[in-house]
mmCIF file with all atom_site columns, C-alpha atoms in Angstrom:
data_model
loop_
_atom_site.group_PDB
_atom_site.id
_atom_site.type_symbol
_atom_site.label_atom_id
_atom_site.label_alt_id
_atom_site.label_comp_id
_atom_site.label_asym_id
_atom_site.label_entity_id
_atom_site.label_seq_id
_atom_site.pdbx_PDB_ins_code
_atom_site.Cartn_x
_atom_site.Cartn_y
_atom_site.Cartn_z
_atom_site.occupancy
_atom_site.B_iso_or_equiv
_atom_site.pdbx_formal_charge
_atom_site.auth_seq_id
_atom_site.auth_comp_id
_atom_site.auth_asym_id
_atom_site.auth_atom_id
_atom_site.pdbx_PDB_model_num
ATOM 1   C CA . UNK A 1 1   ? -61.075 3.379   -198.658 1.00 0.00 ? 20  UNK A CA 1
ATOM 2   C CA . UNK A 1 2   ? -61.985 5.691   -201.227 1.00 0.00 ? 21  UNK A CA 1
ATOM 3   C CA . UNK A 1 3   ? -64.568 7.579   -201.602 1.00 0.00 ? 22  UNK A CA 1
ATOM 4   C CA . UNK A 1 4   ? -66.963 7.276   -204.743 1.00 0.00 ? 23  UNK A CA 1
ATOM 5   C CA . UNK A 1 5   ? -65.301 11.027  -205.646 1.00 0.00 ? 24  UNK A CA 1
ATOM 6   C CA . UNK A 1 6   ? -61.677 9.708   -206.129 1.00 0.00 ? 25  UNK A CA 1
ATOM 7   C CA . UNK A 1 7   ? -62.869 6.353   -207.688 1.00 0.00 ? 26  UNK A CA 1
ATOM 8   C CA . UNK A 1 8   ? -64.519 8.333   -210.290 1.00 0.00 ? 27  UNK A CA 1
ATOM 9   C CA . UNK A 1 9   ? -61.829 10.700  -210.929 1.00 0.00 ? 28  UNK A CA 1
ATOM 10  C CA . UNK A 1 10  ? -59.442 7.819   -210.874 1.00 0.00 ? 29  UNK A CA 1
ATOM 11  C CA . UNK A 1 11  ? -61.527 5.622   -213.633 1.00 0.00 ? 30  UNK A CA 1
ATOM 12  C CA . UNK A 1 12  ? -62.441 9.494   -215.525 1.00 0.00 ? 31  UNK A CA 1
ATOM 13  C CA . UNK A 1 13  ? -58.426 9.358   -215.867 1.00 0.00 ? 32  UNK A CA 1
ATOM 14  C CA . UNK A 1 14  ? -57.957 6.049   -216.796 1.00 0.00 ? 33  UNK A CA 1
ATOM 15  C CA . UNK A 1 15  ? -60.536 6.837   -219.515 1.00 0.00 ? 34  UNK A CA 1
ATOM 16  C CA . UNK A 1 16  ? -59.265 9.319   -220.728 1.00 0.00 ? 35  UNK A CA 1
ATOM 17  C CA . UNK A 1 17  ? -55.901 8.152   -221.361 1.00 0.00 ? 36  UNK A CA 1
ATOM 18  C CA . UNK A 1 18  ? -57.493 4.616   -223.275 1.00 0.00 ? 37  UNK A CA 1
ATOM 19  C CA . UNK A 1 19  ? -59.033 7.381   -225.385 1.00 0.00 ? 38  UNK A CA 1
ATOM 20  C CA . UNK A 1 20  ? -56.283 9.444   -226.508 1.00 0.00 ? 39  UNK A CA 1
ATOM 21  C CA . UNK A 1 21  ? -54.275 5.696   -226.866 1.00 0.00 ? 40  UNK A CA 1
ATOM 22  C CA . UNK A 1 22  ? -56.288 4.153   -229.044 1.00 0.00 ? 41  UNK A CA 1
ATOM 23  C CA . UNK A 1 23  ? -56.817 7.677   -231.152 1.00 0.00 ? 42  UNK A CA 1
ATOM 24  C CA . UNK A 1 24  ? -52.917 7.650   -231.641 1.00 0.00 ? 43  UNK A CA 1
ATOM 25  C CA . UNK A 1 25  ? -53.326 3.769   -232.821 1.00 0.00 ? 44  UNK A CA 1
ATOM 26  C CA . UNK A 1 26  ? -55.724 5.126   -235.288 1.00 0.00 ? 45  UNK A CA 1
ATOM 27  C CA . UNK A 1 27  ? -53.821 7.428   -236.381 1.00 0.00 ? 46  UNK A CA 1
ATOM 28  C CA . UNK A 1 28  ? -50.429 5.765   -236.606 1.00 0.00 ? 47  UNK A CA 1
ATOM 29  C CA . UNK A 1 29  ? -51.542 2.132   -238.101 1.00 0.00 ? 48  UNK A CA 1
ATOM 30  C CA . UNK A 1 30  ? -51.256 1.916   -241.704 1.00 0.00 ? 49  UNK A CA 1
ATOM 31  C CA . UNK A 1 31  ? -53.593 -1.147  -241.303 1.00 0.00 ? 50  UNK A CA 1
ATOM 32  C CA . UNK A 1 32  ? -57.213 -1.314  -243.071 1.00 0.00 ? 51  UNK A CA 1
ATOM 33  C CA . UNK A 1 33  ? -58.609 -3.664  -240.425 1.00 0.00 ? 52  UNK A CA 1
ATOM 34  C CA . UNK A 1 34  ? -57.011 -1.930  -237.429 1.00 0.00 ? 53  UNK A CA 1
ATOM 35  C CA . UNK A 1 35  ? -58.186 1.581   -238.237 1.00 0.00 ? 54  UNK A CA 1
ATOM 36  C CA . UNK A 1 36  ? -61.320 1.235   -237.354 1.00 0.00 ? 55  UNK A CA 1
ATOM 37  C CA . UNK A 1 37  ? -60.947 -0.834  -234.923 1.00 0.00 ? 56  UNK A CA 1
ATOM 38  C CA . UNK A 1 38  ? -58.833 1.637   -232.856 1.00 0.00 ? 57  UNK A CA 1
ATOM 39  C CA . UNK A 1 39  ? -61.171 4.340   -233.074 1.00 0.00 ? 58  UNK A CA 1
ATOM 40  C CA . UNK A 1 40  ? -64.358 2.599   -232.353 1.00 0.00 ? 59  UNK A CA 1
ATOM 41  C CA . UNK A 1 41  ? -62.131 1.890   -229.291 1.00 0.00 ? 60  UNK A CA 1
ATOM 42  C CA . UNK A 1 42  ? -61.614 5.397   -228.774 1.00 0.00 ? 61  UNK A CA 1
ATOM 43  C CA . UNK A 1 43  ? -64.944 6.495   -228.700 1.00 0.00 ? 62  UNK A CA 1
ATOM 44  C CA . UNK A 1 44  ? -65.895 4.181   -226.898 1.00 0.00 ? 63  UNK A CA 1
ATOM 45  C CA . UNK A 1 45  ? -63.299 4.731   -224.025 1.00 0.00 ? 64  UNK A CA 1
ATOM 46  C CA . UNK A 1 46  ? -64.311 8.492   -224.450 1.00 0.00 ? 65  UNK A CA 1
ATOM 47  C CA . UNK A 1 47  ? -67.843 7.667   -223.866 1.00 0.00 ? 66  UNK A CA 1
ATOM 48  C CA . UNK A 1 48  ? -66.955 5.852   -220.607 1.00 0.00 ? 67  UNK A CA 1
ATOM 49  C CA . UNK A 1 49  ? -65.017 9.219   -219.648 1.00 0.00 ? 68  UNK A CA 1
ATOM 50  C CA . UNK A 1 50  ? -68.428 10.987  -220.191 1.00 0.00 ? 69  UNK A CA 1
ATOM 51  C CA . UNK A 1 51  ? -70.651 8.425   -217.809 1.00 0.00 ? 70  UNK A CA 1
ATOM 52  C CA . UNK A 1 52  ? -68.260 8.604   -215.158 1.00 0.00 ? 71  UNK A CA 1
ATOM 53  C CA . UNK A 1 53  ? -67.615 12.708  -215.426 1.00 0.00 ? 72  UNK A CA 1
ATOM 54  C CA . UNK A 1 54  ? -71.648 12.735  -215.022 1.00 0.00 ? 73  UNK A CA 1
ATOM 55  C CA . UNK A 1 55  ? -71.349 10.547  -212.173 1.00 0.00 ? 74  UNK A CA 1
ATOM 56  C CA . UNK A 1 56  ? -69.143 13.006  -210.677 1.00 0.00 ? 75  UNK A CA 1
ATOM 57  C CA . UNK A 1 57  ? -71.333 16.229  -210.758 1.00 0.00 ? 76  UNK A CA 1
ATOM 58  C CA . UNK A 1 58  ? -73.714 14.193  -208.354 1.00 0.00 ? 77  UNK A CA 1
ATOM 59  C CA . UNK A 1 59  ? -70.624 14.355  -205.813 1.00 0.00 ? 78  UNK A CA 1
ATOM 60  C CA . UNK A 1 60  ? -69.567 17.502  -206.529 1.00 0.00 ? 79  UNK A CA 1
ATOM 61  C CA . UNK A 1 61  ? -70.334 18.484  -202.765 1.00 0.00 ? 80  UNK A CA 1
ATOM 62  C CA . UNK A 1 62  ? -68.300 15.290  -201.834 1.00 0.00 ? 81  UNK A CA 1
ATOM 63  C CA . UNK A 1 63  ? -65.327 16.838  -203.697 1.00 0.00 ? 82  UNK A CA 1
ATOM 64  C CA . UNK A 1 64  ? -64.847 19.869  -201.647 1.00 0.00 ? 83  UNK A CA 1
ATOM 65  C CA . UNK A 1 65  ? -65.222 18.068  -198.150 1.00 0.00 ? 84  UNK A CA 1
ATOM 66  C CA . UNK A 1 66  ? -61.815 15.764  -199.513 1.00 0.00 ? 85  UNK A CA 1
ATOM 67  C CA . UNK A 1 67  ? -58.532 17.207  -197.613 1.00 0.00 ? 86  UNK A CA 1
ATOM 68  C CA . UNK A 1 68  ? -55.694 17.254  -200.363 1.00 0.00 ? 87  UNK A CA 1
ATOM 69  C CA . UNK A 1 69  ? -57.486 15.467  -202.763 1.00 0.00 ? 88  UNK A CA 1
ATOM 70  C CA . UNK A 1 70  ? -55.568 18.058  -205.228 1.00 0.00 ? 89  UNK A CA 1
ATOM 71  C CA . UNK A 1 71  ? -52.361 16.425  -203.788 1.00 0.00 ? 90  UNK A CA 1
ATOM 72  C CA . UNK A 1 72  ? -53.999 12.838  -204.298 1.00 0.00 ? 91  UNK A CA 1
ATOM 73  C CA . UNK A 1 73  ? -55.310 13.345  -207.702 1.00 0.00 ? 92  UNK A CA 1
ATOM 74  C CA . UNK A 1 74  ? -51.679 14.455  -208.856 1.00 0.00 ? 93  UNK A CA 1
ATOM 75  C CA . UNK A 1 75  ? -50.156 11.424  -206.780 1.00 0.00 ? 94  UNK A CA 1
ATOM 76  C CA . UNK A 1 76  ? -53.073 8.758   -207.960 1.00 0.00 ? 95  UNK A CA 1
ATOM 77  C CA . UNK A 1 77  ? -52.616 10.298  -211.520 1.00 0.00 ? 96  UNK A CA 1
ATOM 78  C CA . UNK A 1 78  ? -49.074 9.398   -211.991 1.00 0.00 ? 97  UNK A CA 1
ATOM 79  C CA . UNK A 1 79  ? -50.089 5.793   -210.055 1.00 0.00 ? 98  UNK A CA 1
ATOM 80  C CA . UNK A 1 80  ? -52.748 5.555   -213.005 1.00 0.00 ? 99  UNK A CA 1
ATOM 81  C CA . UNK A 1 81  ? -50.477 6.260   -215.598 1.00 0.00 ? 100 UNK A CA 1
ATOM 82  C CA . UNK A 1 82  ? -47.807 3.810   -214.779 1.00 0.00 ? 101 UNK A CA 1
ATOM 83  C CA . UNK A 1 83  ? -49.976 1.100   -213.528 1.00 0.00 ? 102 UNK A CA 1
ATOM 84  C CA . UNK A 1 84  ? -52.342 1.289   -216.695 1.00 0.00 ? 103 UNK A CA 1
ATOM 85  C CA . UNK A 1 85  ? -50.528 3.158   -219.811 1.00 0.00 ? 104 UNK A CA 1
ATOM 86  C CA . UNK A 1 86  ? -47.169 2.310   -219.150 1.00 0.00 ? 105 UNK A CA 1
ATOM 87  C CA . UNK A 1 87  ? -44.017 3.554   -221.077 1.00 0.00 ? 106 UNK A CA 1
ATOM 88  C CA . UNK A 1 88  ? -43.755 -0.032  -222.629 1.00 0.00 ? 107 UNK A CA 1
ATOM 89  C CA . UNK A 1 89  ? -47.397 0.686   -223.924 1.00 0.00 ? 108 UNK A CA 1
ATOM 90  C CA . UNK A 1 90  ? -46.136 4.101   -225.836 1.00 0.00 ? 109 UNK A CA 1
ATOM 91  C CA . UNK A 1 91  ? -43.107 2.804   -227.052 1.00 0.00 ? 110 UNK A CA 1
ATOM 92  C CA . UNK A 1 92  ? -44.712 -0.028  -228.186 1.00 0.00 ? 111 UNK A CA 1
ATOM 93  C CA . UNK A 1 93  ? -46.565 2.084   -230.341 1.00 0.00 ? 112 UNK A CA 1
ATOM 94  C CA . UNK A 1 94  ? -44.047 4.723   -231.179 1.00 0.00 ? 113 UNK A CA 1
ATOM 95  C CA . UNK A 1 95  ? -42.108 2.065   -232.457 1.00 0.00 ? 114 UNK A CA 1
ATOM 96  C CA . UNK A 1 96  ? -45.260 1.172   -234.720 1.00 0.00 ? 115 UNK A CA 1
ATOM 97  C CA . UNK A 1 97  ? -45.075 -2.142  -233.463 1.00 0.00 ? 116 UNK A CA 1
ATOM 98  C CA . UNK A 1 98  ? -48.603 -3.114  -233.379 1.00 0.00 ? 117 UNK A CA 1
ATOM 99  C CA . UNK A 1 99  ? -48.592 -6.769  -232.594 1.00 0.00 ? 118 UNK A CA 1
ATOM 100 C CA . UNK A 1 100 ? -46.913 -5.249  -229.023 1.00 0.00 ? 119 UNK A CA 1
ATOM 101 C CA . UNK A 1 101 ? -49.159 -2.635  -229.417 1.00 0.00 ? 120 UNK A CA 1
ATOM 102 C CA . UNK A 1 102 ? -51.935 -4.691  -229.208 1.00 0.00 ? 121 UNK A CA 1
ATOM 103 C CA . UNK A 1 103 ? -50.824 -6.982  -226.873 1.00 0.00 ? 122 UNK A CA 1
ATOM 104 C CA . UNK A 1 104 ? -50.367 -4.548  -223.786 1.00 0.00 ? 123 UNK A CA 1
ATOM 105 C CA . UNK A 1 105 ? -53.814 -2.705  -225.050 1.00 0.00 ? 124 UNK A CA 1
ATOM 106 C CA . UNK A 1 106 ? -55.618 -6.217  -223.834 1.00 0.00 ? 125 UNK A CA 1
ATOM 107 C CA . UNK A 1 107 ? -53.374 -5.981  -220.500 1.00 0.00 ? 126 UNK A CA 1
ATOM 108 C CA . UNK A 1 108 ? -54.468 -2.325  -220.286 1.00 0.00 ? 127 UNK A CA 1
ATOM 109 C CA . UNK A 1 109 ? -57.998 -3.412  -220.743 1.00 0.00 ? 128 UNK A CA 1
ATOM 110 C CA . UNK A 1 110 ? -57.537 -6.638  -218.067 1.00 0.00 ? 129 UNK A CA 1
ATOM 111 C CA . UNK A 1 111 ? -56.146 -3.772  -215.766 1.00 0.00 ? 130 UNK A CA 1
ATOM 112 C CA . UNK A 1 112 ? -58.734 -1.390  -216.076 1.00 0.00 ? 131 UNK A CA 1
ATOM 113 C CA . UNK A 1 113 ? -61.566 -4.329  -215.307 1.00 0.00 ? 132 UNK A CA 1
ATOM 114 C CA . UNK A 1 114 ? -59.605 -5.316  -212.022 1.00 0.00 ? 133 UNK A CA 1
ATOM 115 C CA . UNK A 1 115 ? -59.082 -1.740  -211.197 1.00 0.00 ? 134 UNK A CA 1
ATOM 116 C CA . UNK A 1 116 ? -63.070 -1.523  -211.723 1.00 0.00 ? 135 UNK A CA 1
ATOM 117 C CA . UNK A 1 117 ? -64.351 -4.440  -210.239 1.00 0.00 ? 136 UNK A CA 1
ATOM 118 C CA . UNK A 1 118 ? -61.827 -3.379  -206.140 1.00 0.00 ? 137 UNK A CA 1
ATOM 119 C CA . UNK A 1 119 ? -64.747 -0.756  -205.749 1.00 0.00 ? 138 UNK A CA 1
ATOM 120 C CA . UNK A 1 120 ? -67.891 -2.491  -207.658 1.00 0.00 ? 139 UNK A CA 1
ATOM 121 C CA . UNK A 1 121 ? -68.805 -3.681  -203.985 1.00 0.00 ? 140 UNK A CA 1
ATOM 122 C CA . UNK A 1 122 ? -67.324 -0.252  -201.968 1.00 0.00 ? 141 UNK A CA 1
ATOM 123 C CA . UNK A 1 123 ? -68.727 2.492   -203.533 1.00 0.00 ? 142 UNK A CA 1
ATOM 124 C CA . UNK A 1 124 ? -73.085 3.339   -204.242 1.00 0.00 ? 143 UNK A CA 1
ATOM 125 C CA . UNK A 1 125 ? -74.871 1.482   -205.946 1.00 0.00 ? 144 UNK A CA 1
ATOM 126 C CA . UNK A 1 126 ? -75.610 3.946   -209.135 1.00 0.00 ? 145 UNK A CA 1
ATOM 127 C CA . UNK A 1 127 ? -71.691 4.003   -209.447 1.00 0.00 ? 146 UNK A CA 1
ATOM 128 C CA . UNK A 1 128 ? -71.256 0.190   -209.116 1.00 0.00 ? 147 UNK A CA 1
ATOM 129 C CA . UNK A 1 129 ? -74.163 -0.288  -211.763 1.00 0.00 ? 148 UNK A CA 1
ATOM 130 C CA . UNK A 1 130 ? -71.634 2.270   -214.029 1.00 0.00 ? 149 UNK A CA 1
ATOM 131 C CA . UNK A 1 131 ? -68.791 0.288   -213.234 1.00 0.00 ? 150 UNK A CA 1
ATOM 132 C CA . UNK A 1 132 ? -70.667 -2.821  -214.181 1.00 0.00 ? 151 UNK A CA 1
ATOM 133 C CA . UNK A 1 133 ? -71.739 -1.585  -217.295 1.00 0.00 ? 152 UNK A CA 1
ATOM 134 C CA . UNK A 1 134 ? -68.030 -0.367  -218.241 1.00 0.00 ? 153 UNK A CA 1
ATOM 135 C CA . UNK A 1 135 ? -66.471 -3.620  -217.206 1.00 0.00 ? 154 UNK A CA 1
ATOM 136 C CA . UNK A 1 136 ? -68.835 -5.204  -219.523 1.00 0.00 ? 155 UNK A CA 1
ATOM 137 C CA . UNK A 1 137 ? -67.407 -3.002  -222.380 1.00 0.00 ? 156 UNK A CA 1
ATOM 138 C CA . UNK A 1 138 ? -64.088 -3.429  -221.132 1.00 0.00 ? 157 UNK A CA 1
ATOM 139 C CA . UNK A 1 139 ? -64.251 -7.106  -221.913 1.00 0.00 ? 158 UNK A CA 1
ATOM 140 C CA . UNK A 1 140 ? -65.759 -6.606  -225.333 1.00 0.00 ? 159 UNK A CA 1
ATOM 141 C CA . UNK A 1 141 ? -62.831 -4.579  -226.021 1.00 0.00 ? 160 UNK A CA 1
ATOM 142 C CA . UNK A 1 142 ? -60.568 -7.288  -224.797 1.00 0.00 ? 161 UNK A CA 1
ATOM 143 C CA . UNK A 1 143 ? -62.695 -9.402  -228.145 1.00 0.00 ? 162 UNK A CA 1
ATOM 144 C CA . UNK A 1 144 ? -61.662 -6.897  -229.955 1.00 0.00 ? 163 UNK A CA 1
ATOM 145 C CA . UNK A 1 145 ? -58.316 -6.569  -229.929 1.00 0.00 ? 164 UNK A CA 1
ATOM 146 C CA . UNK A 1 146 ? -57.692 -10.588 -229.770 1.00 0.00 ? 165 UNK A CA 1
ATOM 147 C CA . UNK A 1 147 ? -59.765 -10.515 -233.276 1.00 0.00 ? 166 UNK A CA 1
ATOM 148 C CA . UNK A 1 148 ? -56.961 -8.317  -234.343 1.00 0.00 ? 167 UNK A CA 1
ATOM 149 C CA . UNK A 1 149 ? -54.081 -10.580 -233.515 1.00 0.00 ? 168 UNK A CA 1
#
């Protein structure tokens, strides 16, 4: 199992890559209703980023007691990556095909609530009430993004 350390540098990752996705959407779309929509997205994502990296000073002690959790984080990292922003995702969107585009962002979003809810009942209960929390933004951004179809 996990400890609430990795599961918080894990979800601080996954954050952080919905972030910098949905920034490039913004950026990229020529699309008046999608703008906006993309970066509200961002910000939010980069706000989740910022209640989990919080979460993680509180096990900052945790963090050192971890054998090769540098090793891990590189391995679990990569995992992240092609589990949850996969290459279909970025060419999806480097091919400014947005209707793709927006498809796999409301698989990424599906993805990141089942990746969330595995620990909501394994790790403390301040995390799980984070988790909660994000998984309840998570599916507001899967509203979203349907509204955009």
């Amino acid at each position: 199992m996990l400890s609430p350390h990795e599961v918080l540098e894990i979800a601080l990752r996954v954050e952080n890559e919905g972030a910098d996705f949905y920034r490039d959407l913004a950026e990229s779309t020529n699309n008046e209703n999608q703008g906006p929509v993309f970066r509200f997205l961002s910000s939010q994502e980069r706000s989740h980023a910022e209640t989990f990296r919080s979460l993680l000073k509180r096990f900052e002690e945790e963090a050192v007691e971890l054998v090769n959790w540098d090793d891990a984080g590189a391995y679990m990292e990569d995992l992240t990556k092609e589990a949850v922003f996969s290459d279909r995702l970025h060419d999806a969107m480097n091919s400014s095909d947005y209707d793709e585009a927006i498809a796999l962002a409301i698989e990424v979003e599906k993805k990141s609530i089942a990746f969330y809810r595995s620990f909501v009942n394994n790790v403390k209960t301040e995390t799980a009430d984070a988790l909660e929390k994000i998984i309840a933004e998570e599916e507001k951004h899967i509203e979203l993004l349907e509204g955009l179809r």
